[in-house]
mmCIF file of C-alpha atoms and ligand atoms in Angstrom:
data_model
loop_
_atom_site.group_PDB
_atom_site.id
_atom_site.type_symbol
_atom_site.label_atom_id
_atom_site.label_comp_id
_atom_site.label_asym_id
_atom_site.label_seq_id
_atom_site.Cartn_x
_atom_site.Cartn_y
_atom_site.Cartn_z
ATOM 1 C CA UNK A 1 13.177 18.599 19.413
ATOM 2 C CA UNK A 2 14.107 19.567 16.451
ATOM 3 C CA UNK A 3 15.581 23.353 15.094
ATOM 4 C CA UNK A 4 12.482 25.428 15.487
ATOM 5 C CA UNK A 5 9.643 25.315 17.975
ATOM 6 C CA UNK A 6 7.215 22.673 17.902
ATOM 7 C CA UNK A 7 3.605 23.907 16.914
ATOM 8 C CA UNK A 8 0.757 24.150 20.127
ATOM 9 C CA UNK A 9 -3.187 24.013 19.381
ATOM 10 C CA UNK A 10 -4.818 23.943 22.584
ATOM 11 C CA UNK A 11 -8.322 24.532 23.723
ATOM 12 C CA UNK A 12 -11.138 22.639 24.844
ATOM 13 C CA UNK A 13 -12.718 19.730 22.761
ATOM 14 C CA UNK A 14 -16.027 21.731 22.232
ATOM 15 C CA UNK A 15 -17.421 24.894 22.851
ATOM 16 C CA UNK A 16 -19.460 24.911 25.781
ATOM 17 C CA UNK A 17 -20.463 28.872 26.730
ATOM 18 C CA UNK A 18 -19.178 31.834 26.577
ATOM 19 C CA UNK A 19 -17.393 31.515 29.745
ATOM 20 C CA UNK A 20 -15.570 27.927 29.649
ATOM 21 C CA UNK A 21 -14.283 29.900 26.471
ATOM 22 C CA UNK A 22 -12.853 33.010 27.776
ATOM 23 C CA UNK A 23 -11.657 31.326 31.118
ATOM 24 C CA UNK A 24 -9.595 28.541 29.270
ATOM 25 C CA UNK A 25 -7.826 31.307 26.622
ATOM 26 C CA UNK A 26 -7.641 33.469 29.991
ATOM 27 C CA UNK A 27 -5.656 30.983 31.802
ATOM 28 C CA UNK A 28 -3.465 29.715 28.961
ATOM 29 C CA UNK A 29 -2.601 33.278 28.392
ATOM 30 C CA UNK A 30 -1.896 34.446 31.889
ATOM 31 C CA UNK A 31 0.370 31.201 32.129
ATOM 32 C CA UNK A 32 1.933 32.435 28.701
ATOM 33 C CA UNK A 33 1.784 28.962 26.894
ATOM 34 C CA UNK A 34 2.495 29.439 23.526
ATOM 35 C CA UNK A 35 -0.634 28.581 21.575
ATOM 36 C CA UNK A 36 -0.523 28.902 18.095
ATOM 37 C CA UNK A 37 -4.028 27.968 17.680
ATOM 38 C CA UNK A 38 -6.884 28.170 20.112
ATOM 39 C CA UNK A 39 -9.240 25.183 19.365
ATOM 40 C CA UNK A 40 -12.656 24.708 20.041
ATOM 41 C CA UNK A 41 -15.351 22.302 18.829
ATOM 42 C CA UNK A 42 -18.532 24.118 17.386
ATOM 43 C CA UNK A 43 -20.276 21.433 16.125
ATOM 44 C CA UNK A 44 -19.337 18.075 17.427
ATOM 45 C CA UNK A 45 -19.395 14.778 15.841
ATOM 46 C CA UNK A 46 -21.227 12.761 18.458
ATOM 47 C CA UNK A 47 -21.845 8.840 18.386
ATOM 48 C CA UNK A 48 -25.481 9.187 19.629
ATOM 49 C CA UNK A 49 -27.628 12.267 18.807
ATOM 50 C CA UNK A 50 -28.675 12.958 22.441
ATOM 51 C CA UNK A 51 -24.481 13.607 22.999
ATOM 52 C CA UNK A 52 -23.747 17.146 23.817
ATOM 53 C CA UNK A 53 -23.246 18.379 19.676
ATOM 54 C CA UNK A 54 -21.955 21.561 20.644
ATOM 55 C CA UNK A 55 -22.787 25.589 21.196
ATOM 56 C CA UNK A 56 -23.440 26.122 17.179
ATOM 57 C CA UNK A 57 -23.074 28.986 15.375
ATOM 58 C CA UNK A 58 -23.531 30.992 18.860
ATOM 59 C CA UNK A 59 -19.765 30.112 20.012
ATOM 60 C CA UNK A 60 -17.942 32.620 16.963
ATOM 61 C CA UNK A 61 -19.075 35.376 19.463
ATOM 62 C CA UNK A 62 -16.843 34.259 22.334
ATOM 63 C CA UNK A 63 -14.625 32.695 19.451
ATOM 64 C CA UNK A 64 -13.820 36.847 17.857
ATOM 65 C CA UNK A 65 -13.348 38.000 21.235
ATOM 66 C CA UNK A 66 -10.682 35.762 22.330
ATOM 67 C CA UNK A 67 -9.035 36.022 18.998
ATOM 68 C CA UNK A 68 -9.025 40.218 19.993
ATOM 69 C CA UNK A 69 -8.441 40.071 23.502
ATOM 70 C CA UNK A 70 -5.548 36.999 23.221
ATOM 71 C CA UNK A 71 -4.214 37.503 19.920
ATOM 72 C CA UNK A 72 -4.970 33.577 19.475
ATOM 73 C CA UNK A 73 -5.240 32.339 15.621
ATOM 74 C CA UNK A 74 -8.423 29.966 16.568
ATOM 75 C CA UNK A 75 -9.066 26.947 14.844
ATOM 76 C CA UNK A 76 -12.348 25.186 13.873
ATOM 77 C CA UNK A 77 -13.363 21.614 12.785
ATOM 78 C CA UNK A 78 -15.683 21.471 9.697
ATOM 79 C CA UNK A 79 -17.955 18.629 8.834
ATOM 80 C CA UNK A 80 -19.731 20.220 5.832
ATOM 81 C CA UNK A 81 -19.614 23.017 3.438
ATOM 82 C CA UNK A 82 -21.906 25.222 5.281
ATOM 83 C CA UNK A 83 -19.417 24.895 8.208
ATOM 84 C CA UNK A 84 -16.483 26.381 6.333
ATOM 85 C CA UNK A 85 -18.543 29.207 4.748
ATOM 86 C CA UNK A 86 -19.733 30.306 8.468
ATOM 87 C CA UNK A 87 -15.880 29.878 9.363
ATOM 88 C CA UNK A 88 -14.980 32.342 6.420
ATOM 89 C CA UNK A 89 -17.796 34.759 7.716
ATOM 90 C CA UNK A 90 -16.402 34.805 11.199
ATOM 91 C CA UNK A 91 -12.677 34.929 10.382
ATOM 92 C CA UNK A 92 -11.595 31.843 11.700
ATOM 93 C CA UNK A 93 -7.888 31.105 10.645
ATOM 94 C CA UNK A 94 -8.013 27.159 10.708
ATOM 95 C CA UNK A 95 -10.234 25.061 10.057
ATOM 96 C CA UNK A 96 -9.738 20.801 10.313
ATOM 97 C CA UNK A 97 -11.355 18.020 8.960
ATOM 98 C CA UNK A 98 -11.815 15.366 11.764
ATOM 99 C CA UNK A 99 -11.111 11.519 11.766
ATOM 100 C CA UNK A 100 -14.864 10.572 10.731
ATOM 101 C CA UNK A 101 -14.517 13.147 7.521
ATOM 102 C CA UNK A 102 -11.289 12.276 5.983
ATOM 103 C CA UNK A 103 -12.873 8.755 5.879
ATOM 104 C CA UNK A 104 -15.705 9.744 3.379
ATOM 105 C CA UNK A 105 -14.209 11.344 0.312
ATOM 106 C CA UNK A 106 -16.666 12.592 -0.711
ATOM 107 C CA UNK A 107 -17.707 14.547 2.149
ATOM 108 C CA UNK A 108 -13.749 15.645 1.375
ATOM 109 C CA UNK A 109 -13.884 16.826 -1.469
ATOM 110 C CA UNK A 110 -17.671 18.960 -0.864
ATOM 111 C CA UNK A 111 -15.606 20.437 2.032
ATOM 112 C CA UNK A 112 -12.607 21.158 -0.801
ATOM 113 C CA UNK A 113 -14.901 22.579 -2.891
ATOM 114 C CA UNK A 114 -15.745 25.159 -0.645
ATOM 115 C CA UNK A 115 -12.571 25.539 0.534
ATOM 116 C CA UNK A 116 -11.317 26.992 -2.631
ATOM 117 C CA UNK A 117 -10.377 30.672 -2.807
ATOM 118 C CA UNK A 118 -10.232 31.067 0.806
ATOM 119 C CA UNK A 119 -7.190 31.948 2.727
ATOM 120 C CA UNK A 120 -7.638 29.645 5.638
ATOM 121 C CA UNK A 121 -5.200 27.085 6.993
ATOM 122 C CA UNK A 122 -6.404 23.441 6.911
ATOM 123 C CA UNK A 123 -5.353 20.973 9.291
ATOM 124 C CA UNK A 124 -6.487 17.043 8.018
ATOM 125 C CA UNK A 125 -6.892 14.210 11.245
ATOM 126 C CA UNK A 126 -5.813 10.948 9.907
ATOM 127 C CA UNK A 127 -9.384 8.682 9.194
ATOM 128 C CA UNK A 128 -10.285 6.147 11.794
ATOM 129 C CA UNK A 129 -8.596 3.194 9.896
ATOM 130 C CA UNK A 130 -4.959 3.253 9.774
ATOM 131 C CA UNK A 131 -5.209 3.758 5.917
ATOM 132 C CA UNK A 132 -2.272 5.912 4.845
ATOM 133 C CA UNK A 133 -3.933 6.630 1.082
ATOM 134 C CA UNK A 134 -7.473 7.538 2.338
ATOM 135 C CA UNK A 135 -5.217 10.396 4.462
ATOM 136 C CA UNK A 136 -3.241 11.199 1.387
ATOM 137 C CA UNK A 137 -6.378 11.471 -0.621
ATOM 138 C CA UNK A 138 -7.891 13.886 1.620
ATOM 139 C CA UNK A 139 -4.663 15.801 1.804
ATOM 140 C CA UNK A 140 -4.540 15.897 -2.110
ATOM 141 C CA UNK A 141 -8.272 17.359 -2.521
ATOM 142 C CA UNK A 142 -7.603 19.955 0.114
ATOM 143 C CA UNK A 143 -4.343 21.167 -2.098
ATOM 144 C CA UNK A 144 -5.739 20.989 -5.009
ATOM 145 C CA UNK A 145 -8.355 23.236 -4.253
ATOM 146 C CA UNK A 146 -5.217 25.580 -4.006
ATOM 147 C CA UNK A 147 -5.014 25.666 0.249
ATOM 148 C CA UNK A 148 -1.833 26.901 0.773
ATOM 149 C CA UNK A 149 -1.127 25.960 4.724
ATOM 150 C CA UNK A 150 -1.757 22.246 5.316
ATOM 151 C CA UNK A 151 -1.395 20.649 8.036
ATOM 152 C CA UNK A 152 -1.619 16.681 8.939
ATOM 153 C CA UNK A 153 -2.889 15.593 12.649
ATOM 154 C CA UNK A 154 -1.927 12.064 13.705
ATOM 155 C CA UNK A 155 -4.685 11.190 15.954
ATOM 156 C CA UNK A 156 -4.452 7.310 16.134
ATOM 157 C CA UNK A 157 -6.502 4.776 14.854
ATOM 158 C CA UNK A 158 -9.409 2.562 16.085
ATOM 159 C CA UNK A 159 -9.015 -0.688 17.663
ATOM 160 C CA UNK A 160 -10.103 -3.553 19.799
ATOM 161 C CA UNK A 161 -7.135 -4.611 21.144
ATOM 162 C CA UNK A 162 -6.200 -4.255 24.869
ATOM 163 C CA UNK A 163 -3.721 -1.323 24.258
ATOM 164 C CA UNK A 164 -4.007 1.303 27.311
ATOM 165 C CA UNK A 165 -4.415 4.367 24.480
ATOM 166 C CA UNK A 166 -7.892 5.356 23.133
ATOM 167 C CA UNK A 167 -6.453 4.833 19.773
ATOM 168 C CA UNK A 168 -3.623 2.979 18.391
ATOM 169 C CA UNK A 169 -0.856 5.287 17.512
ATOM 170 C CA UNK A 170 0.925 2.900 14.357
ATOM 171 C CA UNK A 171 3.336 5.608 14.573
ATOM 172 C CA UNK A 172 4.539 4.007 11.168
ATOM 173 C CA UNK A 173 1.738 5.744 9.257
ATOM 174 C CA UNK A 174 2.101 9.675 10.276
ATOM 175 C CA UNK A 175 6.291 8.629 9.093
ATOM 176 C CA UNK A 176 5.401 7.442 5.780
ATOM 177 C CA UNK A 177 3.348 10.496 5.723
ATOM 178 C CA UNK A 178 5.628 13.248 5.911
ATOM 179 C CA UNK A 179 7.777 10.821 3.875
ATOM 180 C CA UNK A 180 5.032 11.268 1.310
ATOM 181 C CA UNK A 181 4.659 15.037 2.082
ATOM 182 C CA UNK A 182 7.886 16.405 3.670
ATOM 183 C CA UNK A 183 7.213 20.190 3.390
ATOM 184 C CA UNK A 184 3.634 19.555 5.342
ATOM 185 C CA UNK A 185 4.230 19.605 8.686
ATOM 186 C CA UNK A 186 2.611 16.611 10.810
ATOM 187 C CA UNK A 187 1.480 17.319 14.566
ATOM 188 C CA UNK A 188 -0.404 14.703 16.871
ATOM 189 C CA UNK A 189 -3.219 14.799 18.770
ATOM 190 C CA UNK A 190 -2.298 13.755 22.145
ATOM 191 C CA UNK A 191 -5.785 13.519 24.086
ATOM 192 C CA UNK A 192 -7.662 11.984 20.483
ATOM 193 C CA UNK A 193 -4.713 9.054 20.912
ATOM 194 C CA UNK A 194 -4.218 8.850 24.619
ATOM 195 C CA UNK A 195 -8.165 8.907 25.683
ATOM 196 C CA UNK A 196 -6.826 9.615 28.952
ATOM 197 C CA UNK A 197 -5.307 12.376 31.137
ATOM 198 C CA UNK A 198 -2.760 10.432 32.264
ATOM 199 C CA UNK A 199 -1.152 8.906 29.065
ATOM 200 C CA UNK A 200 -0.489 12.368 27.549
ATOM 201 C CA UNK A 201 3.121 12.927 28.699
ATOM 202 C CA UNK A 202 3.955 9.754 27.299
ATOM 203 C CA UNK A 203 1.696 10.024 23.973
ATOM 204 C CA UNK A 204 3.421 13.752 23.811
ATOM 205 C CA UNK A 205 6.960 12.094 24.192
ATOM 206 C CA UNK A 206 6.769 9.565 21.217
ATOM 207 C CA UNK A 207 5.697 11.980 19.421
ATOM 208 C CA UNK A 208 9.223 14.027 19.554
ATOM 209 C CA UNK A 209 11.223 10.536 19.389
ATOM 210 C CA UNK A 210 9.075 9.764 15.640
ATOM 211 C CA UNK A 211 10.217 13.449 14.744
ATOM 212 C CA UNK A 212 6.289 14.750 14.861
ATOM 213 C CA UNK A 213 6.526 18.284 14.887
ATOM 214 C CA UNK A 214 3.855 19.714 17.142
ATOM 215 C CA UNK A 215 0.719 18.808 19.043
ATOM 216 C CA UNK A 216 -3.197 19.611 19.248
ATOM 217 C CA UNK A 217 -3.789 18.932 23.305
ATOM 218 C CA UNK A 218 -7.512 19.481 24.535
ATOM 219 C CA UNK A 219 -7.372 21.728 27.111
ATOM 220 C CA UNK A 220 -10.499 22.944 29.323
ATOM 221 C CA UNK A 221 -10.810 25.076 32.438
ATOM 222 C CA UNK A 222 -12.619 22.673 34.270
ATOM 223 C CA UNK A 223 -12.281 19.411 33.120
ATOM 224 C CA UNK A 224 -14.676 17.706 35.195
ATOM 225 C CA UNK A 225 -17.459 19.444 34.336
ATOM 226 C CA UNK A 226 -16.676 19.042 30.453
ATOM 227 C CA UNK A 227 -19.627 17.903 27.776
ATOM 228 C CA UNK A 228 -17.743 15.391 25.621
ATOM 229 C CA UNK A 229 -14.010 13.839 26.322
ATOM 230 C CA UNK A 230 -13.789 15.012 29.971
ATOM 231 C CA UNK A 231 -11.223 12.268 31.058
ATOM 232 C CA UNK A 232 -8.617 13.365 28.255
ATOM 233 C CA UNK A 233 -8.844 17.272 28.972
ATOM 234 C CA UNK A 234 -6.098 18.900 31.015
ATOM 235 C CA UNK A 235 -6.361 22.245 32.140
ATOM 236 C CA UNK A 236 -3.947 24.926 31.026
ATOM 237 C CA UNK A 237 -2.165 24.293 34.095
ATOM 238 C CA UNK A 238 -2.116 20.822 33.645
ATOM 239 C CA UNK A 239 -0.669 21.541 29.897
ATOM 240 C CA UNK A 240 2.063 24.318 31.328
ATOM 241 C CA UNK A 241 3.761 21.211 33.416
ATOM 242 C CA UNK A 242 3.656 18.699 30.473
ATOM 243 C CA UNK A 243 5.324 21.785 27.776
ATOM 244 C CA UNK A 244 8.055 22.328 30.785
ATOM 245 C CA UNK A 245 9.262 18.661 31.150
ATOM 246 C CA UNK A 246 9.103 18.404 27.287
ATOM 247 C CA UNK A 247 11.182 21.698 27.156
ATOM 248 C CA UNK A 248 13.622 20.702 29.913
ATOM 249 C CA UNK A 249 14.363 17.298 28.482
ATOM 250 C CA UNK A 250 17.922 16.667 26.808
ATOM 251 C CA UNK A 251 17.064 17.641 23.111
ATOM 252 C CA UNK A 252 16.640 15.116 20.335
ATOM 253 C CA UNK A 253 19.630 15.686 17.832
ATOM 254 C CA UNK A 254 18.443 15.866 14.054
ATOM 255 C CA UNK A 255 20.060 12.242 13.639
ATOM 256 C CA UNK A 256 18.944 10.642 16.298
ATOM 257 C CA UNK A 257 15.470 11.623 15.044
ATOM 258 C CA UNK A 258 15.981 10.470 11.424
ATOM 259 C CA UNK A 259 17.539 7.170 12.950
ATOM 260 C CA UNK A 260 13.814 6.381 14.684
ATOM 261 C CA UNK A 261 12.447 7.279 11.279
ATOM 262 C CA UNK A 262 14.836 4.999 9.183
ATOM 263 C CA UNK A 263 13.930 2.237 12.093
ATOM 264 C CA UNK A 264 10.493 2.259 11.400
ATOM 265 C CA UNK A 265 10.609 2.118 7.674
ATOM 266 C CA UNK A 266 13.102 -0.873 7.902
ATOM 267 C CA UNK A 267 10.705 -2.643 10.410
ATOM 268 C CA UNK A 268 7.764 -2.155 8.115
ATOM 269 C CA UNK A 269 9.955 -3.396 5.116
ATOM 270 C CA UNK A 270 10.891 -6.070 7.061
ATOM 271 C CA UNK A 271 7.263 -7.057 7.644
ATOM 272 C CA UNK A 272 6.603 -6.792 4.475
ATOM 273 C CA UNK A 273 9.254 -9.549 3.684
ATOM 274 C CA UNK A 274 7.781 -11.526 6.239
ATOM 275 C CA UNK A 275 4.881 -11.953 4.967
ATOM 276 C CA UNK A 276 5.845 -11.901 1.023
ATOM 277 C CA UNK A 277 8.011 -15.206 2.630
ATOM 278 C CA UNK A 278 4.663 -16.716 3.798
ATOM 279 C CA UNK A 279 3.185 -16.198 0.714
ATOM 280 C CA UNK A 280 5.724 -17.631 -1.336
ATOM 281 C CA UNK A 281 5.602 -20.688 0.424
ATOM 282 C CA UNK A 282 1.995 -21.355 0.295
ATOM 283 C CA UNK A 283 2.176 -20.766 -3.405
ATOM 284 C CA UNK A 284 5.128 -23.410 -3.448
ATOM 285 C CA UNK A 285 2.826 -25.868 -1.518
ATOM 286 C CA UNK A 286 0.243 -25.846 -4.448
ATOM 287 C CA UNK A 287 3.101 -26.121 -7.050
ATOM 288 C CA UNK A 288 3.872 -29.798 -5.045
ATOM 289 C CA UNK A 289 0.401 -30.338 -4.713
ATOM 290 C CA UNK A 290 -0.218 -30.475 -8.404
ATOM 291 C CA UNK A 291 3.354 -31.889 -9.307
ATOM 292 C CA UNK A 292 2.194 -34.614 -7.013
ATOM 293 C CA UNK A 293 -1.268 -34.962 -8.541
ATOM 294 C CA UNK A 294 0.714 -35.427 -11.848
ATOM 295 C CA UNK A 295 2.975 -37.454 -11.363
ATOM 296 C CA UNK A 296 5.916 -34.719 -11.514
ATOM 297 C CA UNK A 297 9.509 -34.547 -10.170
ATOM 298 C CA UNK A 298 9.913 -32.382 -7.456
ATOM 299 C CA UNK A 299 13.265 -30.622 -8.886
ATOM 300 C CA UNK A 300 13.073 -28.956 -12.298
ATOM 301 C CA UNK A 301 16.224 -27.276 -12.673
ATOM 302 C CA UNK A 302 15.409 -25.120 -15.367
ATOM 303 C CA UNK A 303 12.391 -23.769 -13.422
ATOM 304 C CA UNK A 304 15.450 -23.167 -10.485
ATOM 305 C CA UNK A 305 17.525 -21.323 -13.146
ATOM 306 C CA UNK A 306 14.991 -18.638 -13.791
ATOM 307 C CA UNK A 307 13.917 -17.842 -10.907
ATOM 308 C CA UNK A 308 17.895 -17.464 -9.844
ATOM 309 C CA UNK A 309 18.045 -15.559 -12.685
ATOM 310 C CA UNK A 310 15.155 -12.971 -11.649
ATOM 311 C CA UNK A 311 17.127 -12.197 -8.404
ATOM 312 C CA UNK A 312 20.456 -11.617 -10.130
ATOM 313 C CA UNK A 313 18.930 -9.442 -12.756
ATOM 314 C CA UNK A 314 17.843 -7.277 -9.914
ATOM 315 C CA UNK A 315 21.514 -7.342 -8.111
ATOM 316 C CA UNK A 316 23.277 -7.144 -11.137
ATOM 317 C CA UNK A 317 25.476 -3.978 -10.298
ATOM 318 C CA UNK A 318 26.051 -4.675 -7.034
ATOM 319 C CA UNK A 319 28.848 -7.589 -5.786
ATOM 320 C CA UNK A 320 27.715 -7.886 -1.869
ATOM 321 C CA UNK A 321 24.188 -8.266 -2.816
ATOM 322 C CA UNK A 322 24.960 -10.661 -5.204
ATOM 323 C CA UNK A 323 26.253 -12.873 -3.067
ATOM 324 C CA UNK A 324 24.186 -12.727 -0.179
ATOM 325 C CA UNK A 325 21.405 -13.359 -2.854
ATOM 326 C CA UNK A 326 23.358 -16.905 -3.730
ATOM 327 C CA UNK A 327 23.308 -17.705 -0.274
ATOM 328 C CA UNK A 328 19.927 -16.332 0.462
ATOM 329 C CA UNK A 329 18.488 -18.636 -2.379
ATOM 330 C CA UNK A 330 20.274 -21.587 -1.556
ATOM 331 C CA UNK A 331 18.318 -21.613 1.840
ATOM 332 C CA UNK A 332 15.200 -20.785 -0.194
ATOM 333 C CA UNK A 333 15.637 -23.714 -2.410
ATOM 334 C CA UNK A 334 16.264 -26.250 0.205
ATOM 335 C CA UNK A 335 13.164 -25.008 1.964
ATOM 336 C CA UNK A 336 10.636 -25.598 -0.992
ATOM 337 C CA UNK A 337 12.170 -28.881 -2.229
ATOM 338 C CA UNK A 338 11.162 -29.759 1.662
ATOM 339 C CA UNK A 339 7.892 -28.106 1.486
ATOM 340 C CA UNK A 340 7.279 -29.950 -1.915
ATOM 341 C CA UNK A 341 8.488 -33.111 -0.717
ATOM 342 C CA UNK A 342 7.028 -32.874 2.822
ATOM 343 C CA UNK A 343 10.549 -33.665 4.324
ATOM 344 C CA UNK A 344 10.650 -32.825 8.427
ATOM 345 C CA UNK A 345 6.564 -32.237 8.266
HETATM 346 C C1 PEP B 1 -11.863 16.538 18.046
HETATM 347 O O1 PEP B 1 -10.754 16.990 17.737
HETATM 348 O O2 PEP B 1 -12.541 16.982 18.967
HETATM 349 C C2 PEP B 1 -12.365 15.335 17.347
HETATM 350 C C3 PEP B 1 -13.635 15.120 17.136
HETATM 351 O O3 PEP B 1 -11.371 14.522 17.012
HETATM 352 P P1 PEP B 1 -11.275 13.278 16.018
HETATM 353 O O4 PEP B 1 -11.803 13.708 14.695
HETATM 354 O O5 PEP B 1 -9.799 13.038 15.998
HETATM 355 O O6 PEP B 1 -12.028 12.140 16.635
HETATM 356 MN MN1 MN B 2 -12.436 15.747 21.590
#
């Protein structure tokens, strides 16, 4: 898992009272899990307005004394301005912006704005559509309002496919990221990508496997009883069993993990290639459509020679490639003079 410990934010997904509070930090501490942040939902972004939308401004009470009592760093999300000025006046440590704010930029950079000047770390959730540049874009306001501690949180993405997770993981995306950004560390959400008690373990292994290098898992005293995301809190004791198999499995080596890396980028290269193929073609079928429209040969060698020539100029200094590109556009040739021809359709 990597050379140094793997970062923890637990805590439940909102603030409920003053006691859910103080008996989740109680337990995680008396089971000594090794939270670096204590989270804790103050005002909730709910899908309908009669949702549960959190304690307010009454939870940094409980909030300060836990921080006291537990020594926890605790860790806020902020949807507005207002929200990180009432963070600054309680000393909270972290604050993050959730999936539904790194989606607006402009709620992003009002949130920025007032982010400058302070000394708080900010953790950014990836937005609800896998769209690595919206992510980067909210990453890039929150440092340039001079925040020195960043950190990303893969969370998943929305979808409507029949995958068993809440939200689709595209582990591809939170790789380019730290590609993008290697000196900010990236951490996933567990229970915001699982949805479900159950799929945590497994959501928690990837995670090590793509080289992530920590986790935010919601963790309530009683999970039953919870106000929003009950089905994908564990308790603490719950979270103590997942950290111990994590812990006791045979460690990742550095180059295993940078293997699973390097295999994702060449599968979403490859992709890419894919579909550039497709596109090609289709552009070759109007080419015949309008050669046969007009009355045109099908061949035109000199058209052949330049676009042989683009490829070589590209390979120039480099023998192997050279040659695989002669036999790579051979194949390509034969398969648009049969397009253009409609040979074998
Ligand atoms: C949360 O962390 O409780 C939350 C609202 O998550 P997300 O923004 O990932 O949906
Ligand atoms: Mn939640």
């Amino acid at each position: 898992m990597g050379s140094h410990r793997q970062l923890l934010i637990a805590g439940p997904c909102a603030a409920e009272s003053d006691e859910q509070l103080h008996r989740t930090a109680a337990e995680l501490a008396a089971l000594q899990i090794p939270v670096d942040y204590f989270r804790a939902g103050v005002w909730k972004p709910r899908t309908h307005p009669d949702d549960f939308l959190g304690m307010g401004d009454v939870a940094f009470a409980p909030l300060k004394e836990i921080r006291e009592k537990y020594l926890f760093p605790i860790c806020v999300e902020v949807l507005n301005p207002r929200h990180v000025e009432k963070c600054v006046e309680n000393h909270i440590d972290a604050v993050w912006l959730g999936a539904r704010t790194t989606v607006n930029p402009f709620t992003v950079q009002e949130i920025a704005n007032a982010l400058q000047g302070t000394s708080l770390t900010v953790m950014v959730k990836n937005p609800i559509a896998p769209d690595l540049k919206l992510w980067m874009g909210a990453i890039d306001r929150v440092q340039r309002a001079g925040i020195k501690n960043i950190i990303a949180i893969h969370r998943g993405f929305a979808h409507d496919t029949d995958i068993k997770y809440r939200n689709n993981p595209l582990w591809k995306i939170p790789i380019a990221l730290k590609m993008e950004y290697p000196h900010i560390p990236v951490i996933c959400d567990a229970s915001h990508t699982a949805g479900a008690t159950q799929y945590i373990e497994e959501v928690v292994q990837s995670s090590c496997s793509y080289g992530l290098e920590g986790w935010m898992i919601e963790t309530h005293c009683n999970p039953q009883s919870a106000l929003c995301d009950a089905k994908q809190q564990v308790t603490p004791k719950e979270l103590a069993v997942i950290l111990e198999k994590i812990a006791n499995q045979p460690p990742l080596s550095d180059v295993s993990k940078q293997l699973e890396m390097l295999r994702e980028r060449v599968s979403s290269i490859d992709q890419q290639v894919a579909k550039l193929l497709l596109e090609r073609m289709k552009a070759v079928d109007e080419i015949a459509n309008l050669k046969i429209e007009n009355n045109m040969p099908v061949v035109q060698h000199d058209q052949w020679q330049k676009v042989q020539q683009r490829y070589l100029e590209i390979s120039e200094n480099d023998p192997h490639f050279q040659s695989f590109i002669k036999l790579f556009l051979e194949l390509l040739h034969q398969q648009s003079i049969e397009r253009q021809r409609g040979d074998g359709y």
